[in-house]
GROMACS .gro file of C-alpha atoms in nm:
model
  355
    1MET     CA    1   1.189  -1.382  -4.016
    2ASP     CA    2   1.454  -1.564  -3.808
    3LYS     CA    3   1.603  -1.901  -3.891
    4LEU     CA    4   1.409  -2.089  -3.624
    5THR     CA    5   1.078  -1.950  -3.747
    6SER     CA    6   1.163  -2.033  -4.107
    7THR     CA    7   1.261  -2.389  -4.015
    8ALA     CA    8   0.947  -2.438  -3.808
    9GLU     CA    9   0.723  -2.317  -4.088
   10GLU     CA   10   0.905  -2.530  -4.344
   11GLU     CA   11   0.834  -2.832  -4.124
   12GLY     CA   12   0.467  -2.741  -4.102
   13TYR     CA   13   0.467  -2.593  -3.750
   14ILE     CA   14   0.280  -2.279  -3.849
   15PHE     CA   15   0.055  -2.233  -3.545
   16ARG     CA   16   0.240  -2.033  -3.277
   17CYS     CA   17   0.133  -2.005  -2.914
   18GLU     CA   18   0.252  -1.640  -2.885
   19LEU     CA   19   0.144  -1.609  -2.521
   20CYS     CA   20   0.364  -1.379  -2.308
   21ASP     CA   21   0.407  -1.282  -1.945
   22THR     CA   22   0.126  -1.029  -1.904
   23GLU     CA   23   0.299  -0.836  -1.624
   24VAL     CA   24   0.615  -0.783  -1.830
   25VAL     CA   25   0.411  -0.684  -2.136
   26GLN     CA   26   0.210  -0.435  -1.928
   27SER     CA   27   0.527  -0.278  -1.788
   28MET     CA   28   0.677  -0.250  -2.135
   29ALA     CA   29   0.356  -0.096  -2.270
   30GLU     CA   30   0.373   0.171  -1.996
   31LEU     CA   31   0.733   0.246  -2.094
   32LEU     CA   32   0.627   0.293  -2.456
   33LEU     CA   33   0.354   0.538  -2.351
   34HIS     CA   34   0.594   0.736  -2.134
   35GLY     CA   35   0.856   0.737  -2.410
   36LEU     CA   36   0.610   0.867  -2.669
   37ALA     CA   37   0.483   1.143  -2.437
   38THR     CA   38   0.834   1.248  -2.332
   39ALA     CA   39   0.977   1.254  -2.684
   40SER     CA   40   0.676   1.448  -2.815
   41VAL     CA   41   0.701   1.711  -2.540
   42ASP     CA   42   1.081   1.746  -2.556
   43SER     CA   43   1.090   1.773  -2.936
   44THR     CA   44   0.844   2.065  -2.939
   45THR     CA   45   0.974   2.264  -2.642
   46GLY     CA   46   0.955   2.635  -2.716
   47ASP     CA   47   0.828   2.578  -3.072
   48ILE     CA   48   0.523   2.799  -3.122
   49PHE     CA   49   0.442   2.630  -3.451
   50LYS     CA   50   0.431   2.273  -3.317
   51SER     CA   51   0.262   2.095  -3.027
   52ALA     CA   52   0.315   1.754  -2.875
   53SER     CA   53  -0.014   1.636  -3.028
   54SER     CA   54   0.089   1.744  -3.378
   55VAL     CA   55   0.405   1.533  -3.378
   56ALA     CA   56   0.289   1.235  -3.169
   57VAL     CA   57   0.192   1.010  -3.459
   58GLY     CA   58   0.526   1.062  -3.631
   59VAL     CA   59   0.715   1.013  -3.305
   60LYS     CA   60   0.526   0.688  -3.243
   61THR     CA   61   0.632   0.553  -3.583
   62ASP     CA   62   0.993   0.660  -3.523
   63LEU     CA   63   0.996   0.504  -3.176
   64GLU     CA   64   0.864   0.168  -3.297
   65GLY     CA   65   1.113   0.164  -3.584
   66TYR     CA   66   1.401   0.255  -3.356
   67LEU     CA   67   1.320  -0.018  -3.105
   68PHE     CA   68   1.274  -0.285  -3.371
   69ARG     CA   69   1.604  -0.193  -3.537
   70ARG     CA   70   1.795  -0.190  -3.211
   71THR     CA   71   1.665  -0.524  -3.089
   72GLU     CA   72   1.711  -0.690  -3.428
   73ALA     CA   73   2.066  -0.555  -3.451
   74LEU     CA   74   2.144  -0.679  -3.102
   75ILE     CA   75   2.027  -1.029  -3.184
   76ARG     CA   76   2.209  -1.034  -3.517
   77GLU     CA   77   2.536  -0.907  -3.372
   78SER     CA   78   2.514  -1.142  -3.075
   79VAL     CA   79   2.457  -1.447  -3.294
   80ASP     CA   80   2.685  -1.367  -3.588
   81GLY     CA   81   2.934  -1.123  -3.438
   82PRO     CA   82   3.195  -1.129  -3.159
   83ASP     CA   83   3.119  -1.201  -2.794
   84ASP     CA   84   3.119  -0.829  -2.707
   85HIS     CA   85   2.740  -0.822  -2.715
   86SER     CA   86   2.682  -1.134  -2.503
   87ASP     CA   87   2.635  -0.929  -2.185
   88GLN     CA   88   2.381  -0.703  -2.356
   89LEU     CA   89   2.193  -1.004  -2.490
   90LEU     CA   90   2.188  -1.164  -2.144
   91ARG     CA   91   2.051  -0.843  -1.994
   92ALA     CA   92   1.792  -0.806  -2.268
   93SER     CA   93   1.672  -1.164  -2.229
   94THR     CA   94   1.667  -1.172  -1.847
   95ARG     CA   95   1.569  -0.812  -1.767
   96PRO     CA   96   1.367  -0.702  -2.072
   97VAL     CA   97   1.182  -0.416  -1.901
   98GLU     CA   98   1.507  -0.262  -1.778
   99PHE     CA   99   1.670  -0.306  -2.119
  100LEU     CA  100   1.373  -0.154  -2.301
  101SER     CA  101   1.379   0.142  -2.060
  102ASP     CA  102   1.737   0.218  -2.164
  103LEU     CA  103   1.646   0.199  -2.534
  104VAL     CA  104   1.350   0.432  -2.484
  105ASP     CA  105   1.572   0.680  -2.296
  106GLU     CA  106   1.819   0.676  -2.584
  107PHE     CA  107   1.541   0.747  -2.833
  108VAL     CA  108   1.397   1.028  -2.620
  109ALA     CA  109   1.741   1.190  -2.590
  110SER     CA  110   1.778   1.188  -2.968
  111LYS     CA  111   1.449   1.378  -3.009
  112ARG     CA  112   1.524   1.671  -2.778
  113ASN     CA  113   1.558   2.004  -2.950
  114LEU     CA  114   1.825   2.260  -2.869
  115LEU     CA  115   1.602   2.462  -2.637
  116SER     CA  116   1.534   2.152  -2.425
  117HIS     CA  117   1.907   2.100  -2.376
  118VAL     CA  118   2.004   2.455  -2.281
  119SER     CA  119   1.703   2.594  -2.098
  120GLY     CA  120   1.705   2.374  -1.788
  121PHE     CA  121   1.369   2.241  -1.901
  122LEU     CA  122   1.477   1.878  -1.858
  123SER     CA  123   1.490   1.910  -1.479
  124SER     CA  124   1.187   2.134  -1.438
  125GLU     CA  125   0.861   2.045  -1.272
  126SER     CA  126   0.679   2.203  -1.566
  127ARG     CA  127   0.825   1.942  -1.802
  128LEU     CA  128   0.714   1.654  -1.579
  129ASN     CA  129   0.362   1.796  -1.558
  130LYS     CA  130   0.344   1.837  -1.936
  131ILE     CA  131   0.460   1.479  -1.991
  132LYS     CA  132   0.205   1.347  -1.741
  133ASP     CA  133  -0.077   1.548  -1.897
  134PHE     CA  134   0.016   1.442  -2.250
  135SER     CA  135   0.038   1.075  -2.144
  136GLN     CA  136  -0.322   1.096  -2.028
  137LYS     CA  137  -0.420   1.266  -2.353
  138VAL     CA  138  -0.254   0.990  -2.558
  139GLU     CA  139  -0.465   0.729  -2.379
  140MET     CA  140  -0.789   0.927  -2.388
  141GLU     CA  141  -0.762   1.008  -2.758
  142ASN     CA  142  -0.624   0.665  -2.856
  143ILE     CA  143  -0.319   0.816  -3.023
  144TRP     CA  144  -0.150   0.492  -2.925
  145ALA     CA  145  -0.408   0.252  -2.783
  146LEU     CA  146  -0.315   0.013  -2.505
  147ASP     CA  147  -0.378  -0.295  -2.722
  148GLU     CA  148  -0.147  -0.156  -2.989
  149ARG     CA  149   0.123  -0.081  -2.734
  150LYS     CA  150   0.092  -0.431  -2.592
  151ALA     CA  151   0.125  -0.581  -2.940
  152THR     CA  152   0.442  -0.379  -2.998
  153ALA     CA  153   0.574  -0.479  -2.655
  154GLU     CA  154   0.507  -0.848  -2.727
  155THR     CA  155   0.693  -0.830  -3.057
  156ILE     CA  156   0.994  -0.666  -2.893
  157LEU     CA  157   0.983  -0.910  -2.602
  158GLU     CA  158   0.978  -1.215  -2.829
  159SER     CA  159   1.276  -1.086  -3.026
  160MET     CA  160   1.485  -1.030  -2.709
  161ASP     CA  161   1.372  -1.328  -2.504
  162LEU     CA  162   1.601  -1.590  -2.656
  163LYS     CA  163   1.585  -1.801  -2.339
  164CYS     CA  164   1.204  -1.806  -2.357
  165ILE     CA  165   1.172  -1.688  -1.998
  166TYR     CA  166   0.888  -1.445  -2.068
  167HIS     CA  167   0.709  -1.590  -2.372
  168CYS     CA  168   0.603  -1.929  -2.503
  169PRO     CA  169   0.799  -2.050  -2.809
  170GLU     CA  170   0.579  -2.352  -2.881
  171ARG     CA  171   0.459  -2.412  -3.238
  172PHE     CA  172   0.219  -2.673  -3.371
  173SER     CA  173   0.121  -2.823  -3.700
  174GLU     CA  174  -0.248  -2.837  -3.614
  175GLN     CA  175  -0.488  -2.577  -3.476
  176ASP     CA  176  -0.643  -2.824  -3.230
  177LYS     CA  177  -0.307  -2.896  -3.072
  178LEU     CA  178  -0.246  -2.525  -3.030
  179VAL     CA  179  -0.581  -2.478  -2.858
  180GLU     CA  180  -0.509  -2.770  -2.626
  181HIS     CA  181  -0.166  -2.630  -2.541
  182ARG     CA  182  -0.296  -2.281  -2.467
  183SER     CA  183  -0.539  -2.424  -2.213
  184ARG     CA  184  -0.242  -2.532  -2.001
  185CYS     CA  185   0.037  -2.297  -2.115
  186LYS     CA  186   0.220  -2.138  -1.822
  187PHE     CA  187   0.169  -1.796  -1.982
  188ARG     CA  188  -0.210  -1.827  -2.012
  189VAL     CA  189  -0.407  -1.558  -1.832
  190VAL     CA  190  -0.581  -1.678  -1.515
  191ASN     CA  191  -0.790  -1.505  -1.250
  192CYS     CA  192  -0.718  -1.507  -0.880
  193LYS     CA  193  -0.935  -1.765  -0.703
  194ASN     CA  194  -0.952  -1.575  -0.377
  195ASP     CA  195  -1.296  -1.434  -0.304
  196ARG     CA  196  -1.335  -1.063  -0.394
  197CYS     CA  197  -0.997  -1.044  -0.574
  198LEU     CA  198  -1.028  -0.923  -0.934
  199ALA     CA  199  -0.662  -0.963  -1.031
  200SER     CA  200  -0.561  -1.151  -1.346
  201PHE     CA  201  -0.209  -1.257  -1.446
  202SER     CA  202  -0.007  -1.521  -1.627
  203ALA     CA  203  -0.037  -1.865  -1.470
  204ILE     CA  204   0.336  -1.861  -1.400
  205HIS     CA  205   0.270  -1.598  -1.130
  206VAL     CA  206  -0.006  -1.782  -0.941
  207GLU     CA  207   0.206  -1.867  -0.638
  208GLU     CA  208   0.371  -1.524  -0.630
  209HIS     CA  209   0.034  -1.347  -0.635
  210ASP     CA  210  -0.115  -1.585  -0.381
  211SER     CA  211   0.166  -1.499  -0.138
  212ILE     CA  212   0.072  -1.130  -0.138
  213CYS     CA  213  -0.298  -1.129  -0.237
  214PRO     CA  214  -0.483  -0.902   0.009
  215PHE     CA  215  -0.792  -1.124  -0.014
  216LYS     CA  216  -0.615  -1.451   0.069
  217VAL     CA  217  -0.757  -1.613   0.384
  218VAL     CA  218  -0.464  -1.696   0.611
  219PRO     CA  219  -0.411  -1.806   0.973
  220CYS     CA  220  -0.408  -1.532   1.235
  221GLU     CA  221  -0.064  -1.375   1.282
  222GLN     CA  222  -0.118  -1.384   1.660
  223LEU     CA  223  -0.179  -1.758   1.641
  224CYS     CA  224  -0.542  -1.767   1.743
  225GLU     CA  225  -0.759  -2.037   1.585
  226GLN     CA  226  -0.926  -1.803   1.336
  227HIS     CA  227  -0.848  -1.749   0.965
  228VAL     CA  228  -0.895  -1.400   0.820
  229MET     CA  229  -0.826  -1.217   0.494
  230ARG     CA  230  -0.476  -1.074   0.471
  231CYS     CA  231  -0.616  -0.723   0.418
  232GLU     CA  232  -0.817  -0.748   0.742
  233MET     CA  233  -0.539  -0.897   0.953
  234ASP     CA  234  -0.432  -0.573   1.124
  235LYS     CA  235  -0.790  -0.489   1.221
  236HIS     CA  236  -0.851  -0.844   1.348
  237CYS     CA  237  -0.533  -0.846   1.558
  238ALA     CA  238  -0.608  -0.503   1.705
  239THR     CA  239  -0.973  -0.569   1.793
  240VAL     CA  240  -1.144  -0.908   1.810
  241CYS     CA  241  -0.851  -1.149   1.813
  242PRO     CA  242  -0.865  -1.368   2.128
  243MET     CA  243  -0.485  -1.346   2.146
  244LYS     CA  244  -0.479  -0.965   2.159
  245VAL     CA  245  -0.299  -0.861   2.478
  246ILE     CA  246  -0.510  -0.642   2.706
  247ASN     CA  247  -0.476  -0.493   3.054
  248CYS     CA  248  -0.676  -0.627   3.344
  249PRO     CA  249  -1.008  -0.441   3.391
  250PHE     CA  250  -0.891  -0.373   3.749
  251HIS     CA  251  -0.575  -0.208   3.620
  252HIS     CA  252  -0.687   0.132   3.749
  253VAL     CA  253  -0.706   0.001   4.106
  254GLY     CA  254  -0.375  -0.188   4.109
  255CYS     CA  255  -0.375  -0.512   3.903
  256GLU     CA  256  -0.084  -0.473   3.660
  257ARG     CA  257  -0.124  -0.801   3.473
  258ALA     CA  258  -0.177  -0.818   3.093
  259PHE     CA  259  -0.305  -1.126   2.907
  260PRO     CA  260  -0.475  -1.241   2.583
  261GLN     CA  261  -0.830  -1.109   2.583
  262GLY     CA  262  -0.960  -1.461   2.527
  263THR     CA  263  -0.847  -1.549   2.882
  264HIS     CA  264  -1.019  -1.247   3.038
  265ASP     CA  265  -1.288  -1.444   3.225
  266ARG     CA  266  -1.041  -1.700   3.356
  267HIS     CA  267  -0.806  -1.429   3.484
  268CYS     CA  268  -1.085  -1.245   3.666
  269SER     CA  269  -1.216  -1.568   3.815
  270GLU     CA  270  -0.875  -1.686   3.939
  271LEU     CA  271  -0.783  -1.349   4.093
  272SER     CA  272  -1.124  -1.241   4.222
  273GLN     CA  273  -1.001  -1.218   4.583
  274THR     CA  274  -0.697  -1.016   4.481
  275HIS     CA  275  -0.918  -0.781   4.277
  276LEU     CA  276  -1.155  -0.742   4.574
  277LEU     CA  277  -0.860  -0.643   4.792
  278TYR     CA  278  -0.750  -0.385   4.532
  279VAL     CA  279  -1.103  -0.239   4.523
  280LEU     CA  280  -1.128  -0.216   4.902
  281GLN     CA  281  -0.791  -0.044   4.918
  282ALA     CA  282  -0.905   0.198   4.649
  283ILE     CA  283  -1.227   0.272   4.839
  284THR     CA  284  -1.027   0.339   5.154
  285ARG     CA  285  -0.800   0.575   4.966
  286GLN     CA  286  -1.099   0.750   4.812
  287GLY     CA  287  -1.264   0.786   5.152
  288ALA     CA  288  -0.951   0.937   5.299
  289PHE     CA  289  -0.930   1.171   5.002
  290VAL     CA  290  -1.291   1.286   5.047
  291ASN     CA  291  -1.236   1.350   5.419
  292ASP     CA  292  -0.924   1.546   5.339
  293MET     CA  293  -1.114   1.750   5.079
  294ASN     CA  294  -1.389   1.828   5.332
  295GLN     CA  295  -1.137   1.945   5.589
  296ARG     CA  296  -0.962   2.162   5.333
  297LEU     CA  297  -1.293   2.308   5.227
  298GLN     CA  298  -1.382   2.400   5.581
  299LEU     CA  299  -1.041   2.554   5.646
  300LEU     CA  300  -1.053   2.741   5.320
  301GLU     CA  301  -1.399   2.874   5.394
  302LYS     CA  302  -1.285   2.999   5.733
  303ALA     CA  303  -0.930   3.117   5.676
  304GLN     CA  304  -0.950   3.265   5.328
  305SER     CA  305  -1.293   3.415   5.379
  306LEU     CA  306  -1.195   3.589   5.702
  307ASN     CA  307  -0.866   3.719   5.568
  308GLU     CA  308  -1.001   3.843   5.239
  309LEU     CA  309  -1.324   3.979   5.381
  310SER     CA  310  -1.134   4.176   5.644
  311GLY     CA  311  -0.933   4.342   5.369
  312ALA     CA  312  -1.234   4.455   5.169
  313LEU     CA  313  -1.257   4.836   5.170
  314ASP     CA  314  -1.602   4.881   5.027
  315VAL     CA  315  -1.912   4.697   4.920
  316ARG     CA  316  -1.782   4.636   4.565
  317SER     CA  317  -1.461   4.474   4.689
  318LEU     CA  318  -1.662   4.267   4.935
  319THR     CA  319  -1.889   4.143   4.653
  320LEU     CA  320  -1.595   4.039   4.436
  321VAL     CA  321  -1.430   3.851   4.720
  322ILE     CA  322  -1.753   3.666   4.799
  323LYS     CA  323  -1.794   3.562   4.433
  324GLU     CA  324  -1.440   3.430   4.420
  325GLN     CA  325  -1.497   3.228   4.735
  326GLU     CA  326  -1.822   3.088   4.600
  327ALA     CA  327  -1.646   2.979   4.280
  328LYS     CA  328  -1.373   2.803   4.476
  329ILE     CA  329  -1.630   2.634   4.698
  330LYS     CA  330  -1.826   2.511   4.392
  331LYS     CA  331  -1.508   2.367   4.241
  332LEU     CA  332  -1.427   2.182   4.562
  333GLU     CA  333  -1.784   2.052   4.587
  334GLY     CA  334  -1.753   1.928   4.225
  335ASP     CA  335  -1.433   1.744   4.307
  336ILE     CA  336  -1.600   1.582   4.606
  337LYS     CA  337  -1.894   1.466   4.393
  338THR     CA  338  -1.654   1.318   4.137
  339GLN     CA  339  -1.473   1.122   4.405
  340GLU     CA  340  -1.803   1.004   4.553
  341ALA     CA  341  -1.913   0.882   4.208
  342LYS     CA  342  -1.590   0.686   4.170
  343MET     CA  343  -1.646   0.530   4.512
  344LYS     CA  344  -1.998   0.421   4.416
  345LYS     CA  345  -1.866   0.272   4.090
  346LEU     CA  346  -1.604   0.073   4.280
  347GLU     CA  347  -1.864  -0.043   4.533
  348ASN     CA  348  -2.089  -0.161   4.248
  349GLU     CA  349  -1.800  -0.355   4.094
  350VAL     CA  350  -1.733  -0.524   4.427
  351ARG     CA  351  -2.102  -0.620   4.460
  352SER     CA  352  -2.112  -0.758   4.105
  353ARG     CA  353  -1.801  -0.969   4.168
  354LYS     CA  354  -1.949  -1.104   4.493
  355ALA     CA  355  -2.269  -1.193   4.308
   0.00000   0.00000   0.00000
């Protein structure tokens, strides 16, 4: 028990808030799980008489003891000893997850057996897969339950967090005052208020979460008048947003202007005469194209048919030549029909605009 705790209890302040930053605690709990799985796998590598499961409970006890001793020693040396540990204490109190990660790595390294060191197992994909599989087994079989890991993480966090950045240090002499404080403590757990969001976090992170929450309703990024959920913004901007830039519907006949789709009707109304001119020019070009196709068809029928037919030596050759000509004629007729269909479509557009 530290001096501050002893003094507080002597003065009657025995009810502690004990609330912590839930995100930091969760991250630390995940580190503990990974550390247990890694140390258990590495300490039994190549040992046919032991498995990771058989040593996990003992490794868990050793890991907890190691972390408690290291953090307590750090605090004691930083308070009572020279200033050499001030940097470590600052890092532990301001970046607790990073500091705990280093301590866990040190513990894991101390548990590796000789075969792990010399076999190249540490850098193998097989090792990573075994650690991942055993981590899942630890959770499924409650070898180290999440609530237990969180409790351990909170204890370690409180011992390192001398600046009280990640946990609440408040103590009270009466239970009622503690309950009242917890209802407004900055580390109390709150739920996101945005519709459909199921996230929960410490109250201290409300603004941070709100700035990235996918379900937050925000103004359109393209500055239209609508408000949409952040997770639906891309779809809104790419489809229904009035400010989405689109090409003129007469783009294929010559109008090269682009504009927000909300101004589509105004654009077409203001440039109706210009669009009509583009359509008429396109019809003229299509008509010239059809006439040219007809002339080519006639020439092809005459020239190619005469030349190729005159070179046919027998009935079989003559039949093949005729079939080839028929195929070419059908293709040309298909092209003509396609062009005629486009002309009719353009004529219908012109009539609809006039109406």
